[in-house]
One Martini backbone bead per residue (centre of mass of N, CA, C, O) as a GRO file, in nm:
protein
  467
    1MET     BB    1  -4.951  -2.125   1.590
    2ALA     BB    2  -4.927  -2.382   1.767
    3ASN     BB    3  -4.661  -2.547   1.889
    4ASP     BB    4  -4.772  -2.848   1.843
    5GLU     BB    5  -4.816  -2.772   1.518
    6LYS     BB    6  -4.549  -2.695   1.445
    7LYS     BB    7  -4.329  -2.676   1.180
    8LEU     BB    8  -4.010  -2.765   1.140
    9HIS     BB    9  -3.672  -2.640   1.075
   10ILE     BB   10  -3.396  -2.866   1.031
   11ALA     BB   11  -3.054  -2.859   1.063
   12MET     BB   12  -2.773  -3.066   0.938
   13PHE     BB   13  -2.410  -3.132   1.051
   14PRO     BB   14  -2.210  -3.370   0.980
   15TRP     BB   15  -1.960  -3.559   0.979
   16LEU     BB   16  -1.721  -3.719   0.741
   17ALA     BB   17  -1.888  -3.996   0.835
   18PHE     BB   18  -2.086  -4.272   0.818
   19GLY     BB   19  -2.108  -4.309   1.137
   20HIS     BB   20  -2.264  -4.021   1.129
   21MET     BB   21  -2.459  -3.985   0.888
   22ILE     BB   22  -2.656  -4.220   0.945
   23PRO     BB   23  -2.778  -4.129   1.220
   24TYR     BB   24  -2.871  -3.858   1.109
   25LEU     BB   25  -3.063  -3.985   0.899
   26GLU     BB   26  -3.242  -4.137   1.095
   27LEU     BB   27  -3.341  -3.885   1.243
   28ALA     BB   28  -3.451  -3.741   0.995
   29LYS     BB   29  -3.669  -3.953   0.925
   30LEU     BB   30  -3.826  -3.937   1.195
   31ILE     BB   31  -3.891  -3.633   1.175
   32ALA     BB   32  -4.023  -3.630   0.890
   33SER     BB   33  -4.257  -3.834   0.970
   34LYS     BB   34  -4.387  -3.569   1.135
   35GLY     BB   35  -4.358  -3.313   0.911
   36HIS     BB   36  -4.072  -3.217   0.903
   37LEU     BB   37  -3.798  -3.016   0.807
   38ILE     BB   38  -3.495  -3.106   0.631
   39SER     BB   39  -3.145  -3.006   0.637
   40PHE     BB   40  -2.888  -3.184   0.471
   41ILE     BB   41  -2.544  -3.135   0.529
   42SER     BB   42  -2.305  -3.182   0.261
   43THR     BB   43  -2.146  -3.353   0.027
   44PRO     BB   44  -2.196  -3.476  -0.278
   45ARG     BB   45  -2.071  -3.766  -0.250
   46ASN     BB   46  -2.207  -3.841   0.017
   47ILE     BB   47  -2.503  -3.806  -0.065
   48ASP     BB   48  -2.485  -4.019  -0.302
   49ARG     BB   49  -2.408  -4.261  -0.072
   50LEU     BB   50  -2.660  -4.270   0.059
   51PRO     BB   51  -2.925  -4.397   0.156
   52LYS     BB   52  -3.225  -4.445   0.060
   53ILE     BB   53  -3.528  -4.279   0.065
   54PRO     BB   54  -3.839  -4.262   0.110
   55PRO     BB   55  -4.070  -4.111  -0.092
   56THR     BB   56  -4.244  -3.988   0.149
   57LEU     BB   57  -3.969  -3.801   0.237
   58ALA     BB   58  -3.851  -3.629  -0.001
   59SER     BB   59  -3.997  -3.342   0.065
   60LEU     BB   60  -3.851  -3.326   0.375
   61ILE     BB   61  -3.559  -3.392   0.251
   62ASN     BB   62  -3.290  -3.168   0.218
   63PHE     BB   63  -3.013  -3.179   0.014
   64VAL     BB   64  -2.704  -3.015   0.090
   65LYS     BB   65  -2.458  -2.928  -0.147
   66LEU     BB   66  -2.119  -2.887  -0.046
   67PRO     BB   67  -1.831  -2.817  -0.160
   68LEU     BB   68  -1.516  -2.933  -0.110
   69PRO     BB   69  -1.246  -2.795  -0.031
   70HIS     BB   70  -0.929  -2.754  -0.122
   71VAL     BB   71  -0.659  -2.964   0.004
   72GLN     BB   72  -0.367  -3.031   0.082
   73ASN     BB   73  -0.320  -3.393   0.063
   74LEU     BB   74  -0.603  -3.432  -0.058
   75PRO     BB   75  -0.763  -3.634  -0.234
   76ASP     BB   76  -0.947  -3.682  -0.481
   77ASN     BB   77  -1.276  -3.753  -0.376
   78ALA     BB   78  -1.225  -3.695  -0.071
   79GLU     BB   79  -1.517  -3.696   0.171
   80ALA     BB   80  -1.432  -3.938   0.360
   81THR     BB   81  -1.283  -4.143   0.586
   82SER     BB   82  -1.309  -4.400   0.386
   83ASP     BB   83  -1.110  -4.255   0.155
   84VAL     BB   84  -0.878  -4.263   0.383
   85PRO     BB   85  -0.616  -4.278   0.548
   86LEU     BB   86  -0.550  -4.189   0.870
   87ASN     BB   87  -0.318  -3.971   0.800
   88LEU     BB   88  -0.549  -3.788   0.625
   89VAL     BB   89  -0.777  -3.683   0.819
   90PRO     BB   90  -0.672  -3.395   0.898
   91PHE     BB   91  -0.736  -3.283   0.604
   92LEU     BB   92  -1.040  -3.325   0.622
   93LYS     BB   93  -1.079  -3.125   0.856
   94LYS     BB   94  -0.981  -2.877   0.701
   95ALA     BB   95  -1.199  -2.889   0.482
   96TYR     BB   96  -1.439  -2.872   0.673
   97ASP     BB   97  -1.362  -2.593   0.795
   98ALA     BB   98  -1.385  -2.457   0.498
   99LEU     BB   99  -1.718  -2.458   0.514
  100GLN     BB  100  -1.805  -2.211   0.682
  101ASP     BB  101  -1.914  -2.009   0.466
  102SER     BB  102  -2.133  -2.192   0.328
  103VAL     BB  103  -2.293  -2.250   0.586
  104THR     BB  104  -2.357  -1.959   0.660
  105ARG     BB  105  -2.514  -1.887   0.403
  106PHE     BB  106  -2.735  -2.096   0.440
  107LEU     BB  107  -2.838  -1.991   0.718
  108GLU     BB  108  -2.908  -1.706   0.625
  109ASP     BB  109  -3.117  -1.794   0.402
  110SER     BB  110  -3.298  -2.019   0.584
  111HIS     BB  111  -3.341  -2.003   0.885
  112PRO     BB  112  -3.365  -2.216   1.099
  113ASP     BB  113  -3.490  -2.331   1.402
  114TRP     BB  114  -3.260  -2.556   1.391
  115LEU     BB  115  -2.929  -2.689   1.488
  116LEU     BB  116  -2.742  -2.983   1.402
  117TYR     BB  117  -2.431  -3.083   1.546
  118ASP     BB  118  -2.121  -3.194   1.562
  119PHE     BB  119  -1.796  -3.221   1.694
  120ALA     BB  120  -1.619  -3.060   1.466
  121PRO     BB  121  -1.768  -2.760   1.434
  122TYR     BB  122  -1.643  -2.535   1.655
  123TRP     BB  123  -1.751  -2.264   1.485
  124LEU     BB  124  -2.078  -2.287   1.486
  125PRO     BB  125  -2.216  -2.182   1.750
  126ALA     BB  126  -2.144  -1.879   1.703
  127ILE     BB  127  -2.293  -1.844   1.437
  128ALA     BB  128  -2.575  -1.925   1.533
  129ARG     BB  129  -2.598  -1.709   1.752
  130ASN     BB  130  -2.574  -1.462   1.558
  131LEU     BB  131  -2.845  -1.581   1.399
  132ASN     BB  132  -3.053  -1.695   1.610
  133ILE     BB  133  -2.979  -2.015   1.629
  134PRO     BB  134  -3.047  -2.289   1.770
  135GLY     BB  135  -2.830  -2.544   1.931
  136ALA     BB  136  -2.738  -2.891   1.876
  137PHE     BB  137  -2.551  -3.142   2.009
  138PHE     BB  138  -2.521  -3.429   1.811
  139SER     BB  139  -2.439  -3.735   1.952
  140ILE     BB  140  -2.310  -4.048   1.841
  141PHE     BB  141  -2.204  -4.063   2.108
  142ILE     BB  142  -2.205  -4.181   2.398
  143ALA     BB  143  -2.222  -4.064   2.716
  144ALA     BB  144  -1.964  -4.198   2.824
  145SER     BB  145  -1.768  -4.059   2.625
  146LEU     BB  146  -1.829  -3.765   2.714
  147CYS     BB  147  -1.751  -3.800   3.011
  148VAL     BB  148  -1.454  -3.888   2.965
  149CYS     BB  149  -1.377  -3.620   2.822
  150GLY     BB  150  -1.519  -3.381   2.951
  151THR     BB  151  -1.428  -3.051   3.030
  152LYS     BB  152  -1.277  -2.755   3.041
  153ALA     BB  153  -1.195  -2.792   3.348
  154HIS     BB  154  -1.027  -3.077   3.260
  155LEU     BB  155  -0.797  -3.031   3.049
  156GLY     BB  156  -0.517  -3.056   3.245
  157GLU     BB  157  -0.544  -3.336   3.414
  158ARG     BB  158  -0.436  -3.504   3.158
  159LYS     BB  159  -0.104  -3.587   3.049
  160SER     BB  160  -0.105  -3.893   3.009
  161PRO     BB  161  -0.202  -4.185   2.877
  162GLU     BB  162  -0.239  -4.328   3.158
  163ASP     BB  163  -0.474  -4.135   3.258
  164TYR     BB  164  -0.687  -4.292   3.053
  165THR     BB  165  -0.684  -4.594   3.210
  166VAL     BB  166  -0.875  -4.442   3.405
  167PRO     BB  167  -1.118  -4.326   3.566
  168PRO     BB  168  -1.219  -4.029   3.609
  169PRO     BB  169  -1.266  -3.823   3.892
  170TRP     BB  170  -1.568  -3.717   3.785
  171ILE     BB  171  -1.664  -4.004   3.849
  172PRO     BB  172  -1.903  -4.101   4.108
  173PHE     BB  173  -1.899  -4.399   4.006
  174PRO     BB  174  -1.857  -4.721   3.967
  175THR     BB  175  -1.601  -4.812   3.718
  176THR     BB  176  -1.432  -4.953   3.409
  177VAL     BB  177  -1.443  -4.703   3.224
  178ALA     BB  178  -1.175  -4.716   2.990
  179PHE     BB  179  -0.889  -4.709   2.851
  180ARG     BB  180  -0.654  -4.868   2.687
  181LEU     BB  181  -0.339  -4.807   2.614
  182PHE     BB  182  -0.346  -4.874   2.305
  183GLU     BB  183  -0.591  -4.689   2.250
  184VAL     BB  184  -0.478  -4.414   2.346
  185LEU     BB  185  -0.233  -4.406   2.160
  186LYS     BB  186  -0.404  -4.396   1.902
  187VAL     BB  187  -0.563  -4.141   1.968
  188PHE     BB  188  -0.322  -3.954   1.986
  189GLU     BB  189  -0.217  -4.011   1.697
  190GLN     BB  190  -0.523  -3.903   1.581
  191GLY     BB  191  -0.585  -3.608   1.739
  192LEU     BB  192  -0.701  -3.557   2.024
  193THR     BB  193  -0.449  -3.340   2.095
  194GLY     BB  194  -0.309  -3.262   1.846
  195VAL     BB  195  -0.147  -3.139   1.540
  196GLU     BB  196   0.018  -2.890   1.511
  197ASP     BB  197  -0.226  -2.677   1.353
  198ASP     BB  198  -0.431  -2.849   1.465
  199VAL     BB  199  -0.737  -2.937   1.593
  200SER     BB  200  -0.845  -3.091   1.850
  201ASP     BB  201  -1.085  -3.311   1.947
  202ILE     BB  202  -1.122  -3.217   2.238
  203PHE     BB  203  -1.176  -2.924   2.164
  204ARG     BB  204  -1.423  -2.971   1.992
  205PHE     BB  205  -1.601  -3.100   2.206
  206ILE     BB  206  -1.590  -2.869   2.417
  207GLN     BB  207  -1.705  -2.647   2.235
  208MET     BB  208  -1.978  -2.785   2.186
  209LEU     BB  209  -2.071  -2.821   2.481
  210GLN     BB  210  -2.048  -2.508   2.537
  211GLY     BB  211  -2.211  -2.380   2.270
  212CYS     BB  212  -2.463  -2.515   2.322
  213ASP     BB  213  -2.804  -2.552   2.429
  214VAL     BB  214  -2.802  -2.868   2.362
  215VAL     BB  215  -2.790  -3.224   2.429
  216ALA     BB  216  -2.781  -3.480   2.193
  217VAL     BB  217  -2.828  -3.841   2.233
  218ARG     BB  218  -2.734  -4.150   2.152
  219GLY     BB  219  -2.992  -4.293   2.345
  220CYS     BB  220  -3.097  -4.437   2.673
  221MET     BB  221  -3.211  -4.463   2.996
  222GLU     BB  222  -3.211  -4.781   3.011
  223PHE     BB  223  -2.891  -4.804   2.952
  224GLU     BB  224  -2.745  -4.493   3.058
  225PRO     BB  225  -2.836  -4.314   3.316
  226GLU     BB  226  -2.572  -4.228   3.466
  227TRP     BB  227  -2.440  -4.083   3.216
  228LEU     BB  228  -2.664  -3.878   3.145
  229ARG     BB  229  -2.665  -3.733   3.418
  230LEU     BB  230  -2.366  -3.654   3.425
  231LEU     BB  231  -2.364  -3.483   3.167
  232GLU     BB  232  -2.552  -3.269   3.283
  233ASP     BB  233  -2.381  -3.191   3.530
  234LEU     BB  234  -2.114  -3.111   3.380
  235ASN     BB  235  -2.270  -2.894   3.164
  236GLY     BB  236  -2.538  -2.744   3.252
  237LYS     BB  237  -2.737  -2.899   3.044
  238PRO     BB  238  -2.946  -3.033   2.846
  239VAL     BB  239  -3.019  -3.390   2.810
  240LEU     BB  240  -3.119  -3.568   2.503
  241PRO     BB  241  -3.245  -3.853   2.429
  242VAL     BB  242  -3.308  -4.021   2.090
  243GLY     BB  243  -3.214  -4.295   2.088
  244GLN     BB  244  -3.065  -4.567   1.898
  245LEU     BB  245  -3.121  -4.568   1.591
  246PRO     BB  246  -3.212  -4.790   1.413
  247THR     BB  247  -3.165  -4.923   1.124
  248THR     BB  248  -3.340  -4.848   0.814
  249ALA     BB  249  -3.450  -5.009   0.559
  250PHE     BB  250  -3.544  -4.975   0.233
  251ASP     BB  251  -3.804  -5.171   0.105
  252GLY     BB  252  -3.801  -5.076  -0.208
  253GLU     BB  253  -3.568  -5.259  -0.242
  254ASP     BB  254  -3.445  -5.491  -0.419
  255ASP     BB  255  -3.329  -5.789  -0.447
  256THR     BB  256  -3.023  -5.874  -0.491
  257ASP     BB  257  -2.786  -6.081  -0.606
  258ILE     BB  258  -2.609  -6.058  -0.363
  259TRP     BB  259  -2.818  -6.149  -0.149
  260LEU     BB  260  -2.906  -6.421  -0.270
  261TRP     BB  261  -2.634  -6.574  -0.220
  262MET     BB  262  -2.613  -6.518   0.081
  263GLU     BB  263  -2.876  -6.646   0.169
  264ALA     BB  264  -2.813  -6.928   0.060
  265TRP     BB  265  -2.570  -6.970   0.247
  266LEU     BB  266  -2.713  -6.926   0.523
  267ASP     BB  267  -2.937  -7.153   0.482
  268MET     BB  268  -2.718  -7.395   0.522
  269HIS     BB  269  -2.729  -7.305   0.824
  270SER     BB  270  -2.762  -7.324   1.140
  271LYS     BB  271  -2.881  -7.199   1.410
  272GLY     BB  272  -2.642  -6.995   1.554
  273SER     BB  273  -2.346  -7.072   1.389
  274VAL     BB  274  -2.259  -6.797   1.271
  275VAL     BB  275  -1.998  -6.579   1.198
  276TYR     BB  276  -1.991  -6.235   1.200
  277VAL     BB  277  -1.761  -6.020   1.008
  278ALA     BB  278  -1.711  -5.667   1.099
  279PHE     BB  279  -1.547  -5.313   1.078
  280GLY     BB  280  -1.664  -5.126   0.899
  281SER     BB  281  -1.573  -4.828   0.714
  282GLU     BB  282  -1.289  -4.782   0.882
  283ALA     BB  283  -1.171  -5.036   0.984
  284LYS     BB  284  -0.823  -5.161   0.960
  285PRO     BB  285  -0.640  -5.412   0.976
  286SER     BB  286  -0.354  -5.523   1.011
  287GLN     BB  287  -0.165  -5.769   0.897
  288THR     BB  288  -0.131  -5.913   1.167
  289GLU     BB  289  -0.430  -5.906   1.252
  290LEU     BB  290  -0.548  -6.049   1.006
  291THR     BB  291  -0.404  -6.316   1.046
  292GLU     BB  292  -0.521  -6.383   1.331
  293ILE     BB  293  -0.817  -6.377   1.254
  294ALA     BB  294  -0.810  -6.594   1.036
  295LEU     BB  295  -0.681  -6.825   1.212
  296GLY     BB  296  -0.902  -6.811   1.429
  297LEU     BB  297  -1.138  -6.890   1.251
  298GLU     BB  298  -1.024  -7.158   1.163
  299GLN     BB  299  -0.981  -7.280   1.455
  300SER     BB  300  -1.286  -7.269   1.557
  301GLY     BB  301  -1.480  -7.425   1.330
  302LEU     BB  302  -1.660  -7.201   1.230
  303PRO     BB  303  -1.882  -7.052   1.062
  304PHE     BB  304  -1.828  -6.776   0.814
  305PHE     BB  305  -1.886  -6.410   0.763
  306TRP     BB  306  -1.665  -6.192   0.580
  307VAL     BB  307  -1.617  -5.842   0.586
  308LEU     BB  308  -1.351  -5.712   0.388
  309ARG     BB  309  -1.105  -5.456   0.444
  310THR     BB  310  -0.799  -5.366   0.259
  311ARG     BB  311  -0.883  -5.052   0.215
  312ARG     BB  312  -0.856  -4.677   0.231
  313GLY     BB  313  -0.875  -4.603  -0.045
  314PRO     BB  314  -0.663  -4.518  -0.309
  315ALA     BB  315  -0.432  -4.392  -0.106
  316ASP     BB  316  -0.398  -4.681  -0.001
  317THR     BB  317  -0.096  -4.878   0.008
  318GLU     BB  318  -0.184  -5.084   0.249
  319VAL     BB  319  -0.245  -5.384   0.146
  320THR     BB  320  -0.417  -5.651   0.257
  321GLU     BB  321  -0.372  -6.010   0.339
  322LEU     BB  322  -0.434  -6.324   0.327
  323PRO     BB  323  -0.346  -6.611   0.406
  324GLU     BB  324  -0.209  -6.865   0.271
  325GLY     BB  325  -0.479  -7.081   0.187
  326PHE     BB  326  -0.734  -6.996   0.348
  327GLU     BB  327  -0.971  -7.011   0.143
  328GLU     BB  328  -0.930  -7.304   0.064
  329ARG     BB  329  -0.954  -7.430   0.358
  330THR     BB  330  -1.256  -7.264   0.414
  331LYS     BB  331  -1.474  -7.299   0.178
  332GLU     BB  332  -1.689  -7.488   0.327
  333ARG     BB  333  -1.738  -7.250   0.587
  334GLY     BB  334  -1.648  -6.980   0.423
  335VAL     BB  335  -1.673  -6.615   0.377
  336VAL     BB  336  -1.519  -6.364   0.162
  337CYS     BB  337  -1.607  -6.016   0.150
  338THR     BB  338  -1.489  -5.720  -0.049
  339SER     BB  339  -1.762  -5.603  -0.059
  340TRP     BB  340  -2.057  -5.507  -0.028
  341ALA     BB  341  -2.292  -5.554   0.253
  342PRO     BB  342  -2.605  -5.643   0.405
  343GLN     BB  343  -2.599  -5.628   0.732
  344LEU     BB  344  -2.895  -5.637   0.825
  345LYS     BB  345  -2.967  -5.905   0.679
  346ILE     BB  346  -2.757  -6.082   0.809
  347LEU     BB  347  -2.834  -6.035   1.113
  348ALA     BB  348  -3.139  -6.139   1.063
  349HIS     BB  349  -3.028  -6.414   1.033
  350ASP     BB  350  -3.060  -6.718   1.201
  351SER     BB  351  -2.756  -6.830   1.161
  352VAL     BB  352  -2.664  -6.606   1.339
  353GLY     BB  353  -2.456  -6.616   1.655
  354GLY     BB  354  -2.242  -6.376   1.592
  355PHE     BB  355  -2.036  -6.064   1.643
  356LEU     BB  356  -1.747  -5.946   1.497
  357THR     BB  357  -1.644  -5.630   1.633
  358HIS     BB  358  -1.540  -5.279   1.672
  359SER     BB  359  -1.780  -5.110   1.839
  360GLY     BB  360  -1.957  -4.961   1.674
  361TRP     BB  361  -2.267  -4.837   1.740
  362SER     BB  362  -2.429  -4.924   1.490
  363SER     BB  363  -2.348  -5.225   1.509
  364VAL     BB  364  -2.457  -5.274   1.791
  365VAL     BB  365  -2.752  -5.207   1.732
  366GLU     BB  366  -2.795  -5.410   1.502
  367SER     BB  367  -2.732  -5.662   1.668
  368LEU     BB  368  -2.937  -5.622   1.914
  369GLN     BB  369  -3.202  -5.612   1.741
  370PHE     BB  370  -3.117  -5.941   1.674
  371GLU     BB  371  -2.975  -6.090   1.925
  372ARG     BB  372  -2.658  -6.051   1.888
  373PRO     BB  373  -2.374  -6.137   2.000
  374LEU     BB  374  -2.059  -5.996   2.122
  375ILE     BB  375  -1.736  -5.956   1.969
  376LEU     BB  376  -1.451  -5.760   2.074
  377LEU     BB  377  -1.256  -5.537   1.838
  378THR     BB  378  -1.062  -5.277   1.862
  379PHE     BB  379  -0.914  -4.968   1.698
  380PHE     BB  380  -1.069  -4.674   1.756
  381ALA     BB  381  -1.157  -4.419   1.929
  382ASP     BB  382  -1.467  -4.498   2.089
  383GLN     BB  383  -1.449  -4.814   2.102
  384GLY     BB  384  -1.326  -4.861   2.386
  385ILE     BB  385  -1.570  -4.749   2.545
  386ASN     BB  386  -1.793  -4.920   2.431
  387ALA     BB  387  -1.668  -5.194   2.514
  388LYS     BB  388  -1.665  -5.139   2.824
  389VAL     BB  389  -1.968  -5.105   2.856
  390LEU     BB  390  -2.043  -5.388   2.747
  391ASP     BB  391  -1.867  -5.548   2.944
  392GLU     BB  392  -1.989  -5.443   3.213
  393LYS     BB  393  -2.289  -5.552   3.106
  394LYS     BB  394  -2.251  -5.832   2.956
  395ILE     BB  395  -2.285  -5.791   2.617
  396GLY     BB  396  -1.970  -5.816   2.574
  397TYR     BB  397  -1.666  -5.968   2.440
  398LEU     BB  398  -1.332  -5.941   2.506
  399ILE     BB  399  -1.057  -5.977   2.346
  400PRO     BB  400  -0.767  -6.075   2.442
  401ARG     BB  401  -0.495  -5.840   2.526
  402ASN     BB  402  -0.234  -5.640   2.498
  403GLU     BB  403  -0.225  -5.342   2.670
  404GLN     BB  404   0.019  -5.205   2.526
  405ASP     BB  405  -0.014  -5.310   2.193
  406GLY     BB  406  -0.287  -5.497   2.120
  407SER     BB  407  -0.220  -5.776   2.097
  408PHE     BB  408  -0.313  -6.092   1.939
  409THR     BB  409  -0.445  -6.419   1.905
  410ARG     BB  410  -0.575  -6.689   1.752
  411ASP     BB  411  -0.661  -6.823   2.016
  412SER     BB  412  -0.834  -6.587   2.129
  413VAL     BB  413  -1.028  -6.582   1.896
  414ALA     BB  414  -1.134  -6.874   1.903
  415GLU     BB  415  -1.223  -6.880   2.205
  416SER     BB  416  -1.422  -6.638   2.196
  417LEU     BB  417  -1.615  -6.746   1.984
  418ARG     BB  418  -1.692  -7.011   2.125
  419LEU     BB  419  -1.794  -6.897   2.387
  420VAL     BB  420  -2.031  -6.714   2.271
  421ILE     BB  421  -2.170  -6.932   2.065
  422VAL     BB  422  -2.137  -7.247   2.219
  423GLU     BB  423  -2.074  -7.221   2.509
  424GLU     BB  424  -2.180  -7.231   2.828
  425GLU     BB  425  -2.028  -6.968   2.929
  426GLY     BB  426  -2.189  -6.784   2.695
  427LYS     BB  427  -2.490  -6.763   2.785
  428ALA     BB  428  -2.496  -6.476   2.903
  429TYR     BB  429  -2.455  -6.330   2.626
  430ARG     BB  430  -2.698  -6.448   2.481
  431GLY     BB  431  -2.912  -6.352   2.685
  432LYS     BB  432  -2.848  -6.045   2.678
  433ALA     BB  433  -2.912  -5.999   2.379
  434LYS     BB  434  -3.213  -6.065   2.409
  435GLU     BB  435  -3.281  -5.845   2.620
  436MET     BB  436  -3.193  -5.592   2.426
  437LYS     BB  437  -3.409  -5.569   2.204
  438GLY     BB  438  -3.603  -5.362   2.344
  439LEU     BB  439  -3.388  -5.124   2.337
  440PHE     BB  440  -3.277  -5.153   2.016
  441GLY     BB  441  -3.576  -5.236   1.847
  442ASP     BB  442  -3.797  -5.041   1.957
  443ARG     BB  443  -4.022  -4.836   1.802
  444ASP     BB  444  -4.187  -4.705   2.030
  445SER     BB  445  -3.952  -4.600   2.193
  446GLN     BB  446  -3.826  -4.431   1.968
  447ASP     BB  447  -4.075  -4.247   1.928
  448ARG     BB  448  -4.075  -4.119   2.210
  449TYR     BB  449  -3.799  -3.980   2.189
  450VAL     BB  450  -3.868  -3.799   1.945
  451ASN     BB  451  -4.112  -3.654   2.067
  452SER     BB  452  -3.960  -3.531   2.306
  453PHE     BB  453  -3.753  -3.373   2.142
  454LEU     BB  454  -3.957  -3.203   1.977
  455GLY     BB  455  -4.090  -3.072   2.220
  456TYR     BB  456  -3.841  -2.913   2.300
  457LEU     BB  457  -3.792  -2.756   2.036
  458LYS     BB  458  -4.069  -2.608   2.034
  459THR     BB  459  -4.034  -2.470   2.333
  460HIS     BB  460  -3.725  -2.347   2.218
  461LEU     BB  461  -3.781  -2.112   2.051
  462GLN     BB  462  -3.740  -1.833   1.887
  463PRO     BB  463  -3.973  -1.589   1.914
  464GLN     BB  464  -3.923  -1.422   1.637
  465LYS     BB  465  -3.993  -1.663   1.435
  466HIS     BB  466  -4.335  -1.657   1.539
  467GLU     BB  467  -4.510  -1.373   1.564
   0.00000   0.00000   0.00000
């Protein structure tokens, strides 16, 4: 069979976070729609919680459920980062690493043409190589984050948290992209550099970049060309952008009662007037932060729709609360929703004029595909780098904060929201969000990136696989 006609079998193994699994699933759907077979490997509970896929793709996406090994200190049924408070995530990584044997057995039995893996399974590139399966590190992090991370050669260069607050010396072009001190302190706290006998995140990243055959990145040349080129230069291997992977809702799902009341509420507000507030499945503001966000929303005078997460899984004992009387005082113009909400449908609604977000890349893509300007409030991980990239390109506005401890005030929340959504000064952000629609929501462009990626995978198969 000629290479261009060959149907591939691609296995995918994302990290146990929905911010990772969802982009992996988006790429899986796009590849399956071209007739290729996907084996999507995760744990039973995670697979059961993924969005439904269209029936037309059901025969081409095979969900491989591998039970998560039991690890001390990890609560029962905790299979994703959103199921546990941040201090228990290292135990989730230990359980994930313990999947090594069952993943190996699956690969031995099925021998896919390619394996796409995330940043976390640092042990997997060597296993794939032994089995003669080519591997791609598919990064859901943008190229700028990977460049800031560096390579093995840079490992000892940054010794203190302050070293991360300036662009690293290996970036050859002028940029402001770096962590703020409070962000990097939080990243250190959460295992970027490793705790006790745990493997550090930076080690995992570097092992993946070193061990893979090719780096696939969620992104496009039109958005971050300088970072994609630098990533290739730093790692000395092909870097293939796969597009921004805008989330596609499965249209076969009926409008639920939940959406019907939300839509009715949004319909009551004028175009571009509502602030949508959501911090993803992971980020949970502290009690102090939650209070300032709430009082800032109240002070702004703008209508708002807030999807609020008050705890991370049943093991999270620090349940946060809204300020006393807040809901009563704002009930005429605001909604606080503590259950699941259809973010894509909310952002698509005309009344939404801006998105107060944690800067997680899936939320950024969803917002920009509907031309919604961004007000940025980061919490952890790569969000600080994402926010600085958006800030540098004038696509998102950073809420002013104390660089040392990350604190912010209700005044800065209120002023930032008003600036981006209604004031003359924020016109630049509103205009830039409109400009970005072509990059973040264009299906034809997305299709070209996937075709190009598949073309590369087909021409770099192991020869003995189809003699």
